[in-house]
mmCIF file of N, CA, C and O in Angstrom:
data_model
loop_
_atom_site.group_PDB
_atom_site.id
_atom_site.type_symbol
_atom_site.label_atom_id
_atom_site.label_comp_id
_atom_site.label_asym_id
_atom_site.label_seq_id
_atom_site.Cartn_x
_atom_site.Cartn_y
_atom_site.Cartn_z
ATOM 1 N N MET A 22 0.546 -1.235 -0.379
ATOM 2 C CA MET A 22 0.148 0.187 0.009
ATOM 3 C C MET A 22 0.867 1.127 -0.189
ATOM 4 O O MET A 22 1.826 1.325 0.647
ATOM 5 N N ASN A 23 0.972 2.127 -0.565
ATOM 6 C CA ASN A 23 1.179 3.371 -0.789
ATOM 7 C C ASN A 23 0.551 4.319 0.004
ATOM 8 O O ASN A 23 -0.359 4.085 0.555
ATOM 9 N N LEU A 24 1.660 6.026 0.434
ATOM 10 C CA LEU A 24 0.945 6.442 1.175
ATOM 11 C C LEU A 24 -0.564 7.308 0.935
ATOM 12 O O LEU A 24 -0.472 7.575 1.759
ATOM 13 N N SER A 25 -0.329 7.300 0.027
ATOM 14 C CA SER A 25 -1.846 8.678 -0.028
ATOM 15 C C SER A 25 -2.955 7.179 -0.153
ATOM 16 O O SER A 25 -3.643 7.675 0.476
ATOM 17 N N TYR A 26 -2.830 6.183 -0.079
ATOM 18 C CA TYR A 26 -3.706 5.200 0.516
ATOM 19 C C TYR A 26 -4.197 4.654 1.736
ATOM 20 O O TYR A 26 -5.046 5.102 2.175
ATOM 21 N N ARG A 27 -2.893 4.771 2.365
ATOM 22 C CA ARG A 27 -3.044 4.832 3.904
ATOM 23 C C ARG A 27 -3.663 6.444 4.367
ATOM 24 O O ARG A 27 -4.179 5.933 5.234
ATOM 25 N N LEU A 28 -2.982 7.416 3.865
ATOM 26 C CA LEU A 28 -3.522 8.582 4.703
ATOM 27 C C LEU A 28 -5.066 8.874 4.398
ATOM 28 O O LEU A 28 -5.865 8.899 5.737
ATOM 29 N N ARG A 29 -5.712 8.438 3.100
ATOM 30 C CA ARG A 29 -7.104 8.118 2.559
ATOM 31 C C ARG A 29 -7.654 7.015 3.764
ATOM 32 O O ARG A 29 -8.792 7.459 4.714
ATOM 33 N N GLU A 30 -7.311 6.007 3.763
ATOM 34 C CA GLU A 30 -7.573 4.479 4.753
ATOM 35 C C GLU A 30 -7.876 5.507 6.323
ATOM 36 O O GLU A 30 -8.644 5.194 6.883
ATOM 37 N N ILE A 31 -6.789 5.749 6.759
ATOM 38 C CA ILE A 31 -6.744 6.248 8.618
ATOM 39 C C ILE A 31 -7.490 7.017 8.272
ATOM 40 O O ILE A 31 -8.513 7.236 9.132
ATOM 41 N N ARG A 32 -7.599 8.186 7.458
ATOM 42 C CA ARG A 32 -9.155 9.238 8.004
ATOM 43 C C ARG A 32 -9.886 9.126 7.866
ATOM 44 O O ARG A 32 -10.979 9.023 8.944
ATOM 45 N N LYS A 33 -10.766 7.915 6.966
ATOM 46 C CA LYS A 33 -11.627 7.667 6.764
ATOM 47 C C LYS A 33 -12.291 6.152 8.218
ATOM 48 O O LYS A 33 -13.267 6.510 8.301
ATOM 49 N N LYS A 34 -11.518 5.310 8.313
ATOM 50 C CA LYS A 34 -11.489 4.666 9.449
ATOM 51 C C LYS A 34 -11.672 5.359 11.029
ATOM 52 O O LYS A 34 -12.808 4.692 11.082
ATOM 53 N N ASN A 35 -11.057 6.624 10.575
ATOM 54 C CA ASN A 35 -11.109 7.671 12.008
ATOM 55 C C ASN A 35 -12.579 8.287 12.231
ATOM 56 O O ASN A 35 -12.787 9.288 13.096
ATOM 57 N N ASN A 36 -12.948 8.719 10.982
ATOM 58 C CA ASN A 36 -14.103 9.032 10.395
ATOM 59 C C ASN A 36 -13.732 10.581 10.738
ATOM 60 O O ASN A 36 -14.384 11.665 11.718
ATOM 61 N N ILE A 37 -12.262 11.256 10.301
ATOM 62 C CA ILE A 37 -12.386 12.263 10.068
ATOM 63 C C ILE A 37 -12.607 13.101 9.357
ATOM 64 O O ILE A 37 -12.221 12.545 7.914
ATOM 65 N N SER A 38 -12.820 14.456 8.633
ATOM 66 C CA SER A 38 -13.304 14.711 7.914
ATOM 67 C C SER A 38 -11.830 15.480 7.129
ATOM 68 O O SER A 38 -10.748 15.639 8.110
ATOM 69 N N GLN A 39 -11.344 15.764 5.717
ATOM 70 C CA GLN A 39 -10.615 16.168 5.138
ATOM 71 C C GLN A 39 -9.862 17.752 5.747
ATOM 72 O O GLN A 39 -9.344 18.423 6.409
ATOM 73 N N GLN A 40 -11.096 18.871 6.395
ATOM 74 C CA GLN A 40 -11.053 19.791 6.971
ATOM 75 C C GLN A 40 -10.376 19.730 8.292
ATOM 76 O O GLN A 40 -9.605 20.688 8.878
ATOM 77 N N GLU A 41 -10.892 18.745 8.978
ATOM 78 C CA GLU A 41 -10.300 18.295 10.177
ATOM 79 C C GLU A 41 -8.774 17.821 10.309
ATOM 80 O O GLU A 41 -8.374 18.317 11.145
ATOM 81 N N ILE A 42 -8.379 16.779 9.627
ATOM 82 C CA ILE A 42 -7.086 16.638 9.603
ATOM 83 C C ILE A 42 -6.227 17.398 8.925
ATOM 84 O O ILE A 42 -5.143 17.708 9.481
ATOM 85 N N SER A 43 -6.750 18.123 7.921
ATOM 86 C CA SER A 43 -6.055 19.056 7.417
ATOM 87 C C SER A 43 -5.302 20.090 8.543
ATOM 88 O O SER A 43 -4.305 20.988 8.734
ATOM 89 N N ALA A 44 -6.187 20.417 9.787
ATOM 90 C CA ALA A 44 -6.075 21.563 10.603
ATOM 91 C C ALA A 44 -5.317 20.774 11.461
ATOM 92 O O ALA A 44 -4.063 21.416 12.275
ATOM 93 N N LEU A 45 -5.325 19.444 11.824
ATOM 94 C CA LEU A 45 -3.952 19.093 12.918
ATOM 95 C C LEU A 45 -2.919 19.125 12.407
ATOM 96 O O LEU A 45 -1.920 19.184 13.542
ATOM 97 N N ILE A 46 -2.573 18.814 11.512
ATOM 98 C CA ILE A 46 -1.446 19.223 10.774
ATOM 99 C C ILE A 46 -0.789 20.310 9.666
ATOM 100 O O ILE A 46 0.437 20.674 9.437
ATOM 101 N N ASN A 47 -1.720 21.449 9.820
ATOM 102 C CA ASN A 47 -1.557 22.927 9.885
ATOM 103 C C ASN A 47 -1.508 22.980 8.257
ATOM 104 O O ASN A 47 -0.375 23.556 8.153
ATOM 105 N N VAL A 48 -2.216 22.071 7.243
ATOM 106 C CA VAL A 48 -1.860 22.079 5.961
ATOM 107 C C VAL A 48 -3.551 22.998 5.382
ATOM 108 O O VAL A 48 -4.286 22.375 6.333
ATOM 109 N N THR A 49 -3.538 23.371 4.382
ATOM 110 C CA THR A 49 -5.179 23.799 3.462
ATOM 111 C C THR A 49 -5.777 22.292 3.348
ATOM 112 O O THR A 49 -5.141 21.450 3.342
ATOM 113 N N PRO A 50 -6.872 22.453 3.607
ATOM 114 C CA PRO A 50 -7.938 21.206 3.117
ATOM 115 C C PRO A 50 -7.399 20.732 1.547
ATOM 116 O O PRO A 50 -7.325 19.719 1.233
ATOM 117 N N ARG A 51 -6.999 21.575 0.800
ATOM 118 C CA ARG A 51 -6.531 21.427 -0.792
ATOM 119 C C ARG A 51 -5.498 20.784 -0.515
ATOM 120 O O ARG A 51 -5.154 19.880 -1.444
ATOM 121 N N ALA A 52 -4.282 20.763 0.031
ATOM 122 C CA ALA A 52 -3.001 20.014 0.544
ATOM 123 C C ALA A 52 -3.682 19.194 0.417
ATOM 124 O O ALA A 52 -2.487 17.742 0.292
ATOM 125 N N TRP A 53 -4.505 18.833 1.466
ATOM 126 C CA TRP A 53 -4.501 17.283 2.272
ATOM 127 C C TRP A 53 -4.900 16.515 0.927
ATOM 128 O O TRP A 53 -4.810 15.521 0.717
ATOM 129 N N ARG A 54 -5.739 16.964 -0.078
ATOM 130 C CA ARG A 54 -6.441 16.158 -0.952
ATOM 131 C C ARG A 54 -5.684 16.099 -1.943
ATOM 132 O O ARG A 54 -5.761 14.972 -2.112
ATOM 133 N N PHE A 55 -4.764 17.031 -1.829
ATOM 134 C CA PHE A 55 -3.409 16.755 -2.470
ATOM 135 C C PHE A 55 -2.039 14.919 -2.270
ATOM 136 O O PHE A 55 -1.641 14.750 -2.675
ATOM 137 N N TYR A 56 -1.991 15.198 -0.850
ATOM 138 C CA TYR A 56 -1.991 13.939 -0.212
ATOM 139 C C TYR A 56 -2.753 12.909 -0.534
ATOM 140 O O TYR A 56 -1.839 11.781 -0.882
ATOM 141 N N GLU A 57 -3.822 12.894 -0.315
ATOM 142 C CA GLU A 57 -4.514 11.736 -0.547
ATOM 143 C C GLU A 57 -4.650 11.222 -2.089
ATOM 144 O O GLU A 57 -5.068 9.793 -2.464
ATOM 145 N N THR A 58 -4.287 12.286 -3.046
ATOM 146 C CA THR A 58 -4.461 11.916 -4.497
ATOM 147 C C THR A 58 -2.927 11.167 -5.322
ATOM 148 O O THR A 58 -2.550 10.835 -5.978
ATOM 149 N N GLY A 59 -1.787 11.154 -4.449
ATOM 150 C CA GLY A 59 -0.505 11.082 -4.023
ATOM 151 C C GLY A 59 0.012 12.407 -5.459
ATOM 152 O O GLY A 59 1.324 12.555 -5.905
ATOM 153 N N ASP A 60 -0.499 13.375 -5.084
ATOM 154 C CA ASP A 60 -0.336 14.740 -6.079
ATOM 155 C C ASP A 60 1.018 15.156 -5.369
ATOM 156 O O ASP A 60 2.280 16.272 -5.702
ATOM 157 N N ARG A 61 0.897 15.238 -3.821
ATOM 158 C CA ARG A 61 1.923 16.168 -3.133
ATOM 159 C C ARG A 61 2.151 14.813 -2.009
ATOM 160 O O ARG A 61 1.210 14.421 -1.609
ATOM 161 N N GLU A 62 3.805 15.267 -1.677
ATOM 162 C CA GLU A 62 3.596 14.175 -0.558
ATOM 163 C C GLU A 62 3.836 15.093 1.272
ATOM 164 O O GLU A 62 4.568 16.196 1.228
ATOM 165 N N PRO A 63 3.194 14.835 2.428
ATOM 166 C CA PRO A 63 3.539 15.471 3.395
ATOM 167 C C PRO A 63 4.908 15.633 4.144
ATOM 168 O O PRO A 63 5.401 14.860 3.642
ATOM 169 N N SER A 64 5.454 16.553 5.063
ATOM 170 C CA SER A 64 6.595 16.451 5.296
ATOM 171 C C SER A 64 6.757 15.371 6.247
ATOM 172 O O SER A 64 6.022 15.206 7.025
ATOM 173 N N ILE A 65 7.696 15.319 6.748
ATOM 174 C CA ILE A 65 8.001 14.420 7.968
ATOM 175 C C ILE A 65 7.252 14.559 8.882
ATOM 176 O O ILE A 65 6.574 13.924 9.962
ATOM 177 N N LYS A 66 7.372 16.140 9.237
ATOM 178 C CA LYS A 66 7.077 16.385 10.558
ATOM 179 C C LYS A 66 5.414 15.964 10.598
ATOM 180 O O LYS A 66 4.858 15.813 11.537
ATOM 181 N N ALA A 67 4.491 16.345 9.549
ATOM 182 C CA ALA A 67 3.297 15.895 9.686
ATOM 183 C C ALA A 67 3.102 14.317 9.345
ATOM 184 O O ALA A 67 2.206 14.228 10.718
ATOM 185 N N LEU A 68 4.097 14.010 9.129
ATOM 186 C CA LEU A 68 3.901 12.498 9.198
ATOM 187 C C LEU A 68 4.012 11.647 10.460
ATOM 188 O O LEU A 68 3.224 11.166 11.166
ATOM 189 N N VAL A 69 4.773 12.297 11.319
ATOM 190 C CA VAL A 69 5.131 12.210 12.849
ATOM 191 C C VAL A 69 3.584 12.187 13.744
ATOM 192 O O VAL A 69 3.344 11.770 14.660
ATOM 193 N N ILE A 70 2.917 13.983 13.197
ATOM 194 C CA ILE A 70 1.999 14.245 13.796
ATOM 195 C C ILE A 70 0.675 13.227 13.490
ATOM 196 O O ILE A 70 0.532 12.985 14.335
ATOM 197 N N LEU A 71 0.893 13.216 12.727
ATOM 198 C CA LEU A 71 -0.233 12.175 12.297
ATOM 199 C C LEU A 71 0.296 10.486 12.768
ATOM 200 O O LEU A 71 -0.901 10.050 13.416
ATOM 201 N N ALA A 72 0.979 10.109 12.562
ATOM 202 C CA ALA A 72 1.173 8.874 13.189
ATOM 203 C C ALA A 72 1.383 8.983 14.974
ATOM 204 O O ALA A 72 0.459 7.941 15.639
ATOM 205 N N ASP A 73 1.780 9.818 15.524
ATOM 206 C CA ASP A 73 1.090 10.182 16.613
ATOM 207 C C ASP A 73 -0.347 10.060 17.100
ATOM 208 O O ASP A 73 -0.849 9.809 18.096
ATOM 209 N N HIS A 74 -0.802 10.863 16.402
ATOM 210 C CA HIS A 74 -2.306 11.409 16.690
ATOM 211 C C HIS A 74 -3.214 9.584 16.470
ATOM 212 O O HIS A 74 -4.104 9.450 17.407
ATOM 213 N N PHE A 75 -3.326 9.006 15.419
ATOM 214 C CA PHE A 75 -3.773 7.725 15.413
ATOM 215 C C PHE A 75 -2.682 6.575 15.763
ATOM 216 O O PHE A 75 -2.980 5.236 15.515
ATOM 217 N N ASN A 76 -1.840 7.059 16.528
ATOM 218 C CA ASN A 76 -1.537 5.817 17.251
ATOM 219 C C ASN A 76 -0.503 4.375 16.166
ATOM 220 O O ASN A 76 -1.152 3.048 16.906
ATOM 221 N N VAL A 77 0.361 4.986 15.808
ATOM 222 C CA VAL A 77 0.323 4.160 14.371
ATOM 223 C C VAL A 77 1.905 4.364 13.940
ATOM 224 O O VAL A 77 2.170 5.644 14.447
ATOM 225 N N SER A 78 2.938 3.779 13.474
ATOM 226 C CA SER A 78 3.891 3.815 12.890
ATOM 227 C C SER A 78 4.323 5.100 11.576
ATOM 228 O O SER A 78 3.271 4.778 10.716
ATOM 229 N N VAL A 79 4.917 5.594 11.676
ATOM 230 C CA VAL A 79 5.278 6.231 9.912
ATOM 231 C C VAL A 79 5.813 5.522 9.385
ATOM 232 O O VAL A 79 4.922 5.582 8.070
ATOM 233 N N ASP A 80 5.957 4.072 9.578
ATOM 234 C CA ASP A 80 6.493 3.051 8.558
ATOM 235 C C ASP A 80 5.380 2.448 7.645
ATOM 236 O O ASP A 80 4.758 2.409 6.522
ATOM 237 N N TYR A 81 4.354 2.226 8.543
ATOM 238 C CA TYR A 81 2.918 2.470 8.859
ATOM 239 C C TYR A 81 2.420 3.343 7.865
ATOM 240 O O TYR A 81 1.692 2.603 6.241
ATOM 241 N N LEU A 82 2.201 4.293 7.732
ATOM 242 C CA LEU A 82 1.764 5.535 6.931
ATOM 243 C C LEU A 82 2.577 5.085 5.804
ATOM 244 O O LEU A 82 1.613 5.663 4.451
ATOM 245 N N VAL A 83 3.834 5.437 5.570
ATOM 246 C CA VAL A 83 4.506 5.433 4.370
ATOM 247 C C VAL A 83 4.564 3.972 3.681
ATOM 248 O O VAL A 83 5.138 3.750 1.753
ATOM 249 N N GLY A 84 3.907 3.082 4.242
ATOM 250 C CA GLY A 84 3.852 1.630 3.511
ATOM 251 C C GLY A 84 4.594 0.819 3.248
ATOM 252 O O GLY A 84 4.800 -0.365 2.881
ATOM 253 N N MET A 85 5.716 1.035 4.169
ATOM 254 C CA MET A 85 7.305 0.231 4.497
ATOM 255 C C MET A 85 6.229 -1.494 5.299
ATOM 256 O O MET A 85 7.641 -2.270 5.307
ATOM 257 N N THR A 86 5.191 -1.083 6.432
ATOM 258 C CA THR A 86 4.743 -2.278 6.703
ATOM 259 C C THR A 86 3.705 -2.216 6.862
ATOM 260 O O THR A 86 2.463 -1.205 6.870
ATOM 261 N N ASP A 87 2.731 -3.475 7.170
ATOM 262 C CA ASP A 87 1.632 -3.505 7.025
ATOM 263 C C ASP A 87 1.203 -3.758 9.171
ATOM 264 O O ASP A 87 0.067 -3.926 9.052
ATOM 265 N N ASP A 88 2.007 -3.901 9.935
ATOM 266 C CA ASP A 88 2.029 -3.469 11.150
ATOM 267 C C ASP A 88 1.991 -2.221 11.385
ATOM 268 O O ASP A 88 2.535 -1.498 11.314
ATOM 269 N N SER A 89 0.833 -2.027 11.909
ATOM 270 C CA SER A 89 0.612 -0.660 12.499
ATOM 271 C C SER A 89 1.230 -0.303 13.952
ATOM 272 O O SER A 89 0.647 0.773 14.142
ATOM 273 N N THR A 90 1.583 -1.171 14.592
ATOM 274 C CA THR A 90 1.976 -1.284 15.852
ATOM 275 C C THR A 90 2.937 -0.109 15.758
ATOM 276 O O THR A 90 4.202 -0.016 15.226
ATOM 277 N N PRO A 91 2.705 1.001 16.331
ATOM 278 C CA PRO A 91 4.178 1.965 16.790
ATOM 279 C C PRO A 91 4.694 2.122 17.880
ATOM 280 O O PRO A 91 5.384 0.655 18.470
ATOM 281 N N TYR A 92 6.195 2.620 17.252
ATOM 282 C CA TYR A 92 7.721 1.759 17.641
ATOM 283 C C TYR A 92 7.724 2.501 19.375
ATOM 284 O O TYR A 92 7.304 3.474 19.722
ATOM 285 N N LYS A 93 8.338 2.014 20.250
ATOM 286 C CA LYS A 93 8.365 2.014 21.831
ATOM 287 C C LYS A 93 9.437 2.477 21.858
ATOM 288 O O LYS A 93 10.313 2.141 21.435
#
């Protein structure tokens, strides 16, 4: 799975709007839509915020593993 798929999946799974999640990482809703379509990629800082918020690893978000368990 790729980054854009995981971002869309985690947002929908947690029932969060694009506007809410974009506010969480301090980007515009338009920028978030670009992330979900794969036209742009979020910063490392944004990925860390998302991973912390959703209690998953950054590796899971970027598709390097299917294990969502965050690192301890």
